[in-house]
Amino acid sequence: MKTNEALLIIDYTNDFVADNGALTCGAPAQALSDSIASLATTMHEQGSWIYFPTDVHKPNDPYHPEAKLYPPHNVRGTWGSELFGSVNDWYQQNQSAERVLRFDKTRYSSFAGTDLDLRLRERRVDTLHLTGVCTDICVLHTAVDAYNKCYNLVVHRDCVATLSKAAQDWALNHFQNCLGAKVVD
Ligand code: ZN
């Protein structure tokens, strides 16, 4: 059993993944769906925790820093904020399980303003597997906070995507060379 490990599936929603999502990474993100779902199944069977830190916004919130940067996305209650594809199927089938949790976040990092760190410490989790989108934005900011809090990091290359190949390559290098993450295939 690997009860000291957690899988974070970050922001894998229609707005970030689907063709007509508001802020979509498109095909490279859509291609991750089955790999992420299958990793969730494997890790859940091994006794690990499966968490879905998910961006949520209010419509037209002038105080949110992202309002200046992006079009509205992941607005609570909308289609765009629902999980995508087989990841959504997996979540629908397993959401009531004790070790599965979707929770809101409002910043890039899954730790910012959430109880994630407390939740992980309560459960004696010391190793985080990072998946989802965007590799160089929300996955990266989550990884930086996790690094500062001394979690071991594993990044699954076939389970993260972003808007450009250059950004993807830069972020994967950064995980490995600056945050000490294991980048695995
Ligand atoms: Zn956002």
Coordinates of N, CA and C and ligand atoms in Angstrom, one line a residue:
M1 N 0.8 -1.2 0.0 CA 0.0 0.0 0.0 C 0.9 1.2 0.0
K2 N 0.5 2.2 -0.8 CA 1.2 3.5 -0.8 C 0.3 4.6 -0.3
T3 N 0.0 4.5 1.0 CA -0.9 5.5 1.6 C -0.2 6.9 1.8
N4 N 1.2 6.8 1.6 CA 1.9 8.1 1.8 C 2.1 8.9 0.4
E5 N 1.3 8.4 -0.6 CA 1.4 9.1 -1.9 C 0.0 9.6 -2.3
A6 N 0.1 10.8 -3.0 CA -1.2 11.3 -3.5 C -1.0 11.7 -5.0
L7 N -2.0 11.5 -5.7 CA -2.1 12.0 -7.1 C -2.9 13.3 -7.2
L8 N -2.3 14.3 -7.8 CA -3.0 15.5 -8.0 C -3.3 15.6 -9.5
I9 N -4.6 15.7 -9.8 CA -5.1 15.9 -11.2 C -5.6 17.3 -11.2
I10 N -4.7 18.2 -11.8 CA -4.9 19.7 -11.7 C -5.6 20.2 -12.9
D11 N -6.8 20.9 -12.7 CA -7.4 21.7 -13.7 C -7.8 21.0 -15.0
Y12 N -8.1 19.7 -14.9 CA -8.4 19.0 -16.1 C -9.9 19.2 -16.5
T13 N -10.2 20.4 -16.8 CA -11.7 20.7 -17.1 C -11.9 21.1 -18.5
N14 N -13.1 21.1 -18.9 CA -13.5 21.5 -20.3 C -12.9 22.8 -20.7
D15 N -12.9 23.8 -19.9 CA -12.3 25.1 -20.3 C -10.9 25.1 -20.6
F16 N -10.1 24.2 -20.0 CA -8.7 24.1 -20.2 C -8.3 23.0 -21.2
V17 N -9.3 22.1 -21.6 CA -8.9 20.9 -22.4 C -9.8 20.8 -23.6
A18 N -11.1 21.0 -23.6 CA -12.0 20.7 -24.7 C -11.7 21.7 -25.9
D19 N -12.1 21.3 -27.1 CA -11.9 22.1 -28.3 C -12.5 23.5 -28.1
N20 N -13.7 23.6 -27.5 CA -14.3 24.9 -27.4 C -14.2 25.4 -25.9
G21 N -13.2 25.0 -25.2 CA -13.0 25.5 -23.9 C -12.5 27.0 -23.9
A22 N -12.7 27.8 -22.9 CA -12.4 29.2 -22.9 C -10.9 29.5 -22.9
L23 N -10.1 28.5 -22.4 CA -8.6 28.8 -22.3 C -7.9 27.4 -22.6
T24 N -8.2 26.9 -23.7 CA -7.9 25.5 -23.9 C -6.5 25.2 -24.4
C25 N -5.9 24.2 -23.9 CA -4.6 23.7 -24.4 C -4.8 22.8 -25.6
G26 N -6.0 22.4 -25.9 CA -6.4 21.7 -27.1 C -5.9 20.2 -27.1
A27 N -5.5 19.8 -28.3 CA -5.2 18.4 -28.6 C -4.2 17.8 -27.6
P28 N -3.1 18.5 -27.3 CA -2.1 17.8 -26.4 C -2.7 17.5 -25.0
A29 N -3.6 18.4 -24.6 CA -4.3 18.1 -23.3 C -5.3 17.0 -23.4
Q30 N -6.1 17.0 -24.5 CA -7.1 15.9 -24.7 C -6.4 14.6 -24.8
A31 N -5.2 14.5 -25.3 CA -4.5 13.2 -25.4 C -4.1 12.6 -24.1
L32 N -4.2 13.4 -23.0 CA -3.8 12.9 -21.7 C -4.9 12.1 -21.0
S33 N -6.1 12.2 -21.4 CA -7.3 11.8 -20.7 C -7.1 10.3 -20.2
D34 N -6.8 9.4 -21.1 CA -6.8 8.0 -20.7 C -5.6 7.7 -19.8
S35 N -4.5 8.4 -20.1 CA -3.3 8.1 -19.2 C -3.6 8.6 -17.8
I36 N -4.2 9.7 -17.6 CA -4.5 10.2 -16.3 C -5.5 9.3 -15.6
A37 N -6.6 8.9 -16.3 CA -7.6 8.0 -15.7 C -7.0 6.7 -15.3
S38 N -6.1 6.2 -16.1 CA -5.5 4.9 -15.8 C -4.5 5.0 -14.6
L39 N -3.8 6.1 -14.6 CA -2.9 6.3 -13.4 C -3.8 6.5 -12.1
A40 N -4.9 7.1 -12.2 CA -5.8 7.3 -11.1 C -6.3 5.9 -10.6
T41 N -6.7 5.0 -11.5 CA -7.1 3.7 -11.2 C -6.0 2.9 -10.4
T42 N -4.8 3.0 -11.0 CA -3.6 2.2 -10.4 C -3.3 2.8 -9.0
M43 N -3.2 4.1 -8.9 CA -2.8 4.6 -7.6 C -3.9 4.5 -6.6
H44 N -5.2 4.5 -7.0 CA -6.3 4.3 -6.1 C -6.2 2.9 -5.5
E45 N -6.0 1.9 -6.4 CA -5.9 0.5 -6.0 C -4.7 0.3 -5.0
Q46 N -3.7 1.1 -5.2 CA -2.5 1.0 -4.3 C -2.7 1.7 -3.0
G47 N -3.9 2.3 -2.8 CA -4.1 2.9 -1.5 C -3.8 4.4 -1.4
S48 N -3.4 5.0 -2.5 CA -3.0 6.4 -2.5 C -4.3 7.3 -2.6
W49 N -4.0 8.6 -2.4 CA -5.1 9.6 -2.4 C -5.2 10.2 -3.8
I50 N -6.4 10.4 -4.2 CA -6.6 10.9 -5.6 C -7.4 12.3 -5.5
Y51 N -6.6 13.4 -5.7 CA -7.2 14.7 -5.5 C -7.3 15.5 -6.8
F52 N -8.4 16.3 -6.9 CA -8.6 17.1 -8.1 C -8.7 18.6 -7.7
P53 N -7.5 19.2 -7.5 CA -7.6 20.7 -7.2 C -8.1 21.4 -8.5
T54 N -9.1 22.1 -8.4 CA -9.8 22.6 -9.6 C -10.1 24.1 -9.5
D55 N -9.5 24.8 -10.5 CA -9.7 26.3 -10.6 C -11.2 26.6 -10.6
V56 N -11.6 27.6 -9.8 CA -13.0 28.1 -9.8 C -13.0 29.6 -9.7
H57 N -13.9 30.2 -10.5 CA -14.0 31.7 -10.5 C -15.4 32.1 -10.4
K58 N -15.5 33.4 -9.9 CA -16.8 34.0 -10.0 C -16.9 34.8 -11.3
P59 N -18.1 34.9 -11.9 CA -18.1 35.7 -13.2 C -17.7 37.2 -12.9
N60 N -17.0 37.8 -13.7 CA -16.7 39.2 -13.6 C -16.2 39.7 -12.2
D61 N -15.1 39.0 -11.7 CA -14.6 39.4 -10.4 C -13.4 40.4 -10.6
P62 N -13.7 41.7 -10.4 CA -12.6 42.6 -10.7 C -11.4 42.6 -9.8
Y63 N -11.6 41.9 -8.7 CA -10.5 41.8 -7.7 C -9.5 40.7 -7.9
H64 N -9.9 39.8 -8.8 CA -9.1 38.6 -9.1 C -8.0 39.0 -10.0
P65 N -6.7 38.6 -9.7 CA -5.6 39.0 -10.6 C -5.7 38.5 -12.0
E66 N -6.4 37.3 -12.2 CA -6.5 36.7 -13.5 C -7.4 37.5 -14.4
A67 N -8.3 38.3 -13.8 CA -9.2 39.1 -14.6 C -8.5 40.0 -15.7
K68 N -7.3 40.4 -15.4 CA -6.5 41.2 -16.3 C -5.8 40.4 -17.3
L69 N -5.7 39.1 -17.1 CA -4.8 38.2 -17.9 C -5.6 37.3 -18.9
Y70 N -6.8 36.9 -18.5 CA -7.4 35.8 -19.3 C -8.9 36.1 -19.4
P71 N -9.5 35.5 -20.5 CA -11.0 35.6 -20.5 C -11.6 34.8 -19.4
P72 N -12.9 35.0 -19.1 CA -13.5 34.2 -18.0 C -13.4 32.7 -18.3
H73 N -13.1 32.0 -17.2 CA -13.0 30.5 -17.4 C -13.3 29.9 -16.1
N74 N -13.6 28.6 -16.1 CA -13.9 27.8 -14.9 C -14.9 28.5 -14.0
V75 N -15.9 29.2 -14.5 CA -16.9 29.8 -13.7 C -17.7 28.7 -13.0
R76 N -17.9 28.9 -11.7 CA -18.6 27.9 -10.9 C -20.0 27.5 -11.6
G77 N -20.2 26.2 -11.7 CA -21.5 25.8 -12.1 C -21.7 25.7 -13.7
T78 N -20.6 26.1 -14.4 CA -20.7 26.0 -15.9 C -20.1 24.7 -16.4
W79 N -20.4 24.5 -17.7 CA -19.9 23.3 -18.4 C -18.4 23.4 -18.4
G80 N -17.8 24.6 -18.6 CA -16.4 24.8 -18.6 C -15.6 24.3 -17.4
S81 N -16.3 24.3 -16.2 CA -15.7 23.9 -15.0 C -15.8 22.4 -14.7
E82 N -16.5 21.7 -15.6 CA -16.6 20.2 -15.4 C -15.4 19.5 -15.9
L83 N -15.0 18.4 -15.3 CA -13.9 17.6 -15.7 C -14.1 17.1 -17.1
F84 N -13.0 16.8 -17.8 CA -13.1 16.4 -19.2 C -12.9 14.9 -19.4
G85 N -13.7 14.4 -20.4 CA -13.4 13.0 -21.0 C -13.4 11.9 -19.9
S86 N -12.4 11.0 -20.1 CA -12.4 9.8 -19.3 C -12.0 10.2 -17.9
V87 N -11.3 11.3 -17.7 CA -11.1 11.8 -16.3 C -12.4 12.1 -15.6
N88 N -13.3 12.7 -16.3 CA -14.6 13.0 -15.8 C -15.3 11.7 -15.5
D89 N -15.3 10.7 -16.4 CA -15.9 9.4 -16.1 C -15.3 8.8 -14.9
W90 N -14.0 8.8 -14.7 CA -13.4 8.2 -13.6 C -13.9 8.9 -12.3
Y91 N -13.9 10.2 -12.3 CA -14.4 11.0 -11.1 C -15.8 10.7 -10.8
Q92 N -16.7 10.6 -11.8 CA -18.1 10.3 -11.6 C -18.2 9.0 -10.9
Q93 N -17.4 8.0 -11.3 CA -17.5 6.6 -10.8 C -16.9 6.5 -9.4
N94 N -16.0 7.4 -9.1 CA -15.2 7.2 -7.8 C -15.3 8.3 -6.8
Q95 N -16.2 9.3 -7.1 CA -16.2 10.5 -6.3 C -16.6 10.3 -4.8
S96 N -17.3 9.2 -4.6 CA -17.8 9.0 -3.2 C -16.8 8.2 -2.4
A97 N -15.7 7.7 -3.1 CA -14.7 6.9 -2.3 C -14.0 7.8 -1.3
E98 N -13.5 7.1 -0.2 CA -12.9 7.9 0.9 C -11.7 8.6 0.5
R99 N -10.9 8.0 -0.4 CA -9.6 8.7 -0.8 C -9.7 9.5 -2.0
V100 N -10.9 9.9 -2.5 CA -11.0 10.7 -3.7 C -11.7 12.0 -3.3
L101 N -11.1 13.2 -3.7 CA -11.7 14.5 -3.4 C -11.4 15.5 -4.5
R102 N -12.5 16.1 -5.0 CA -12.3 17.3 -5.8 C -12.5 18.5 -4.9
F103 N -11.6 19.5 -5.0 CA -11.7 20.7 -4.2 C -11.4 22.0 -5.0
D104 N -12.0 23.1 -4.6 CA -11.8 24.4 -5.3 C -10.4 25.0 -5.0
K105 N -9.8 25.6 -6.0 CA -8.7 26.5 -5.8 C -9.0 27.8 -6.6
T106 N -8.4 28.9 -6.2 CA -8.6 30.1 -6.9 C -7.4 30.8 -7.5
R107 N -6.2 30.1 -7.2 CA -5.0 30.6 -7.7 C -4.3 29.5 -8.5
Y108 N -3.1 29.8 -9.1 CA -2.4 28.8 -9.9 C -2.1 27.6 -9.0
S109 N -1.5 27.9 -7.8 CA -1.0 26.8 -7.0 C -2.2 26.1 -6.2
S110 N -2.1 24.8 -6.2 CA -3.2 24.0 -5.5 C -3.1 24.2 -4.0
F111 N -2.0 24.8 -3.5 CA -1.8 25.1 -2.1 C -2.3 26.4 -1.6
A112 N -2.5 27.4 -2.6 CA -2.8 28.8 -2.3 C -4.3 28.9 -1.8
G113 N -4.4 29.2 -0.5 CA -5.8 29.4 0.0 C -6.6 28.1 0.1
T114 N -6.0 26.9 0.1 CA -6.7 25.7 0.3 C -6.2 24.9 1.5
D115 N -6.8 23.9 1.9 CA -6.4 23.1 3.0 C -5.5 21.9 2.6
L116 N -5.0 22.0 1.4 CA -4.3 20.8 0.8 C -3.1 20.4 1.7
D117 N -2.3 21.3 2.2 CA -1.1 21.0 2.9 C -1.5 20.3 4.3
L118 N -2.5 20.8 4.9 CA -3.0 20.2 6.2 C -3.5 18.8 5.9
R119 N -4.3 18.7 4.9 CA -4.9 17.4 4.5 C -3.9 16.4 4.3
L120 N -2.8 16.7 3.5 CA -1.7 15.8 3.2 C -1.0 15.4 4.5
R121 N -0.7 16.4 5.3 CA 0.1 16.1 6.6 C -0.7 15.2 7.5
E122 N -2.0 15.5 7.6 CA -2.9 14.6 8.5 C -2.8 13.2 8.0
R123 N -2.7 12.9 6.7 CA -2.6 11.6 6.2 C -1.2 11.1 6.0
R124 N -0.2 11.8 6.5 CA 1.2 11.4 6.4 C 1.6 11.2 5.0
V125 N 1.1 12.0 4.1 CA 1.5 11.9 2.7 C 2.8 12.7 2.5
D126 N 3.8 12.1 1.9 CA 5.1 12.8 1.7 C 5.5 12.9 0.2
T127 N 4.7 12.2 -0.7 CA 5.1 12.2 -2.1 C 3.9 12.5 -3.0
L128 N 4.1 13.5 -3.9 CA 3.0 13.9 -4.7 C 3.3 13.6 -6.2
H129 N 2.3 13.0 -6.9 CA 2.4 12.8 -8.3 C 1.5 13.9 -9.0
L130 N 2.2 14.6 -9.9 CA 1.5 15.8 -10.5 C 1.1 15.5 -11.9
T131 N -0.2 15.8 -12.2 CA -0.7 15.6 -13.6 C -1.7 16.8 -13.8
G132 N -2.0 16.9 -15.1 CA -3.1 17.9 -15.5 C -2.5 19.0 -16.3
V133 N -3.1 20.2 -16.3 CA -2.8 21.3 -17.1 C -2.8 22.6 -16.2
C134 N -2.2 23.7 -16.7 CA -1.1 23.7 -17.7 C 0.2 23.4 -17.0
T135 N 1.1 22.7 -17.7 CA 2.3 22.2 -17.1 C 3.1 23.4 -16.5
D136 N 3.2 24.5 -17.3 CA 4.1 25.6 -16.9 C 3.3 26.7 -16.1
I137 N 2.0 26.4 -15.8 CA 1.3 27.4 -15.0 C 0.8 26.8 -13.7
C138 N -0.4 26.1 -13.7 CA -0.9 25.6 -12.4 C -0.1 24.4 -11.9
V139 N 0.4 23.6 -12.8 CA 1.2 22.4 -12.3 C 2.5 22.9 -11.8
L140 N 3.1 23.9 -12.5 CA 4.4 24.4 -12.0 C 4.3 25.1 -10.7
H141 N 3.3 26.0 -10.5 CA 3.1 26.7 -9.3 C 2.8 25.8 -8.1
T142 N 2.1 24.7 -8.4 CA 1.8 23.7 -7.4 C 3.1 23.0 -7.0
A143 N 3.9 22.7 -8.0 CA 5.2 22.0 -7.8 C 6.2 22.9 -7.0
V144 N 6.2 24.2 -7.2 CA 7.1 25.1 -6.5 C 6.7 25.1 -5.0
D145 N 5.4 25.2 -4.7 CA 4.9 25.2 -3.3 C 5.2 23.9 -2.7
A146 N 5.0 22.8 -3.4 CA 5.3 21.5 -2.8 C 6.7 21.3 -2.5
Y147 N 7.6 21.8 -3.4 CA 9.0 21.8 -3.2 C 9.4 22.5 -1.9
N148 N 8.8 23.7 -1.8 CA 9.2 24.5 -0.6 C 8.7 23.9 0.7
K149 N 7.6 23.0 0.6 CA 7.1 22.4 1.8 C 7.7 21.0 1.9
C150 N 8.7 20.6 1.1 CA 9.5 19.4 1.2 C 8.8 18.1 0.8
Y151 N 7.8 18.2 0.0 CA 7.2 17.0 -0.6 C 8.1 16.4 -1.7
N152 N 8.2 15.1 -1.8 CA 8.8 14.5 -2.9 C 7.9 14.6 -4.1
L153 N 8.5 14.8 -5.3 CA 7.6 15.1 -6.5 C 7.9 14.1 -7.6
V154 N 6.8 13.6 -8.2 CA 6.9 12.8 -9.4 C 6.0 13.5 -10.5
V155 N 6.6 13.8 -11.6 CA 5.8 14.4 -12.7 C 5.7 13.3 -13.8
H156 N 4.4 13.1 -14.3 CA 4.2 12.1 -15.3 C 4.1 12.8 -16.7
R157 N 5.2 12.5 -17.5 CA 5.3 13.2 -18.7 C 4.1 13.1 -19.6
D158 N 3.5 11.9 -19.7 CA 2.3 11.7 -20.5 C 1.0 12.1 -19.9
C159 N 1.1 12.8 -18.7 CA -0.1 13.3 -18.0 C -0.1 14.8 -17.8
V160 N 0.8 15.5 -18.4 CA 0.8 17.0 -18.3 C 0.8 17.6 -19.7
A161 N 0.2 18.8 -19.9 CA 0.2 19.4 -21.2 C 0.1 20.9 -21.0
T162 N 0.5 21.7 -22.0 CA 0.3 23.1 -22.0 C 0.2 23.7 -23.4
L163 N 0.3 25.0 -23.5 CA -0.1 25.7 -24.7 C 0.9 25.6 -25.8
S164 N 2.2 25.4 -25.5 CA 3.2 25.3 -26.5 C 4.3 24.2 -26.1
K165 N 4.9 23.7 -27.1 CA 6.0 22.7 -26.9 C 7.1 23.3 -26.1
A166 N 7.5 24.6 -26.5 CA 8.6 25.2 -25.8 C 8.3 25.3 -24.3
A167 N 7.1 25.7 -23.9 CA 6.7 25.9 -22.5 C 6.7 24.5 -21.8
Q168 N 6.2 23.5 -22.5 CA 6.2 22.1 -22.0 C 7.7 21.7 -21.7
D169 N 8.5 21.8 -22.6 CA 9.9 21.4 -22.5 C 10.6 22.1 -21.3
W170 N 10.4 23.5 -21.3 CA 11.0 24.3 -20.3 C 10.6 23.8 -18.9
A171 N 9.2 23.6 -18.7 CA 8.7 23.2 -17.4 C 9.2 21.8 -17.0
L172 N 9.2 20.9 -17.9 CA 9.7 19.5 -17.5 C 11.2 19.6 -17.1
N173 N 12.0 20.4 -17.8 CA 13.4 20.6 -17.3 C 13.4 21.2 -15.9
H174 N 12.6 22.2 -15.7 CA 12.6 22.9 -14.4 C 12.2 22.0 -13.3
F175 N 11.2 21.1 -13.5 CA 10.8 20.2 -12.5 C 11.9 19.3 -12.1
Q176 N 12.7 18.8 -13.1 CA 13.7 17.9 -12.8 C 15.0 18.6 -12.2
N177 N 15.4 19.7 -12.8 CA 16.7 20.3 -12.5 C 16.6 21.3 -11.4
C178 N 15.5 21.9 -11.1 CA 15.4 22.9 -10.1 C 14.5 22.5 -8.9
L179 N 13.6 21.6 -9.1 CA 12.7 21.2 -8.1 C 12.9 19.7 -7.6
G180 N 13.9 19.1 -8.3 CA 14.3 17.7 -7.9 C 13.2 16.7 -8.1
A181 N 12.3 17.0 -9.0 CA 11.2 16.0 -9.3 C 11.8 14.8 -10.1
K182 N 11.1 13.7 -10.0 CA 11.4 12.6 -10.9 C 10.4 12.8 -12.0
V183 N 10.9 12.9 -13.3 CA 10.0 13.0 -14.4 C 10.0 11.7 -15.1
V184 N 8.8 11.0 -15.1 CA 8.7 9.6 -15.5 C 7.8 9.5 -16.7
D185 N 8.0 8.5 -17.5 CA 7.2 8.3 -18.8 C 6.0 7.5 -18.4
Ligands
ZN1 ZN -8.1 30.6 -13.4

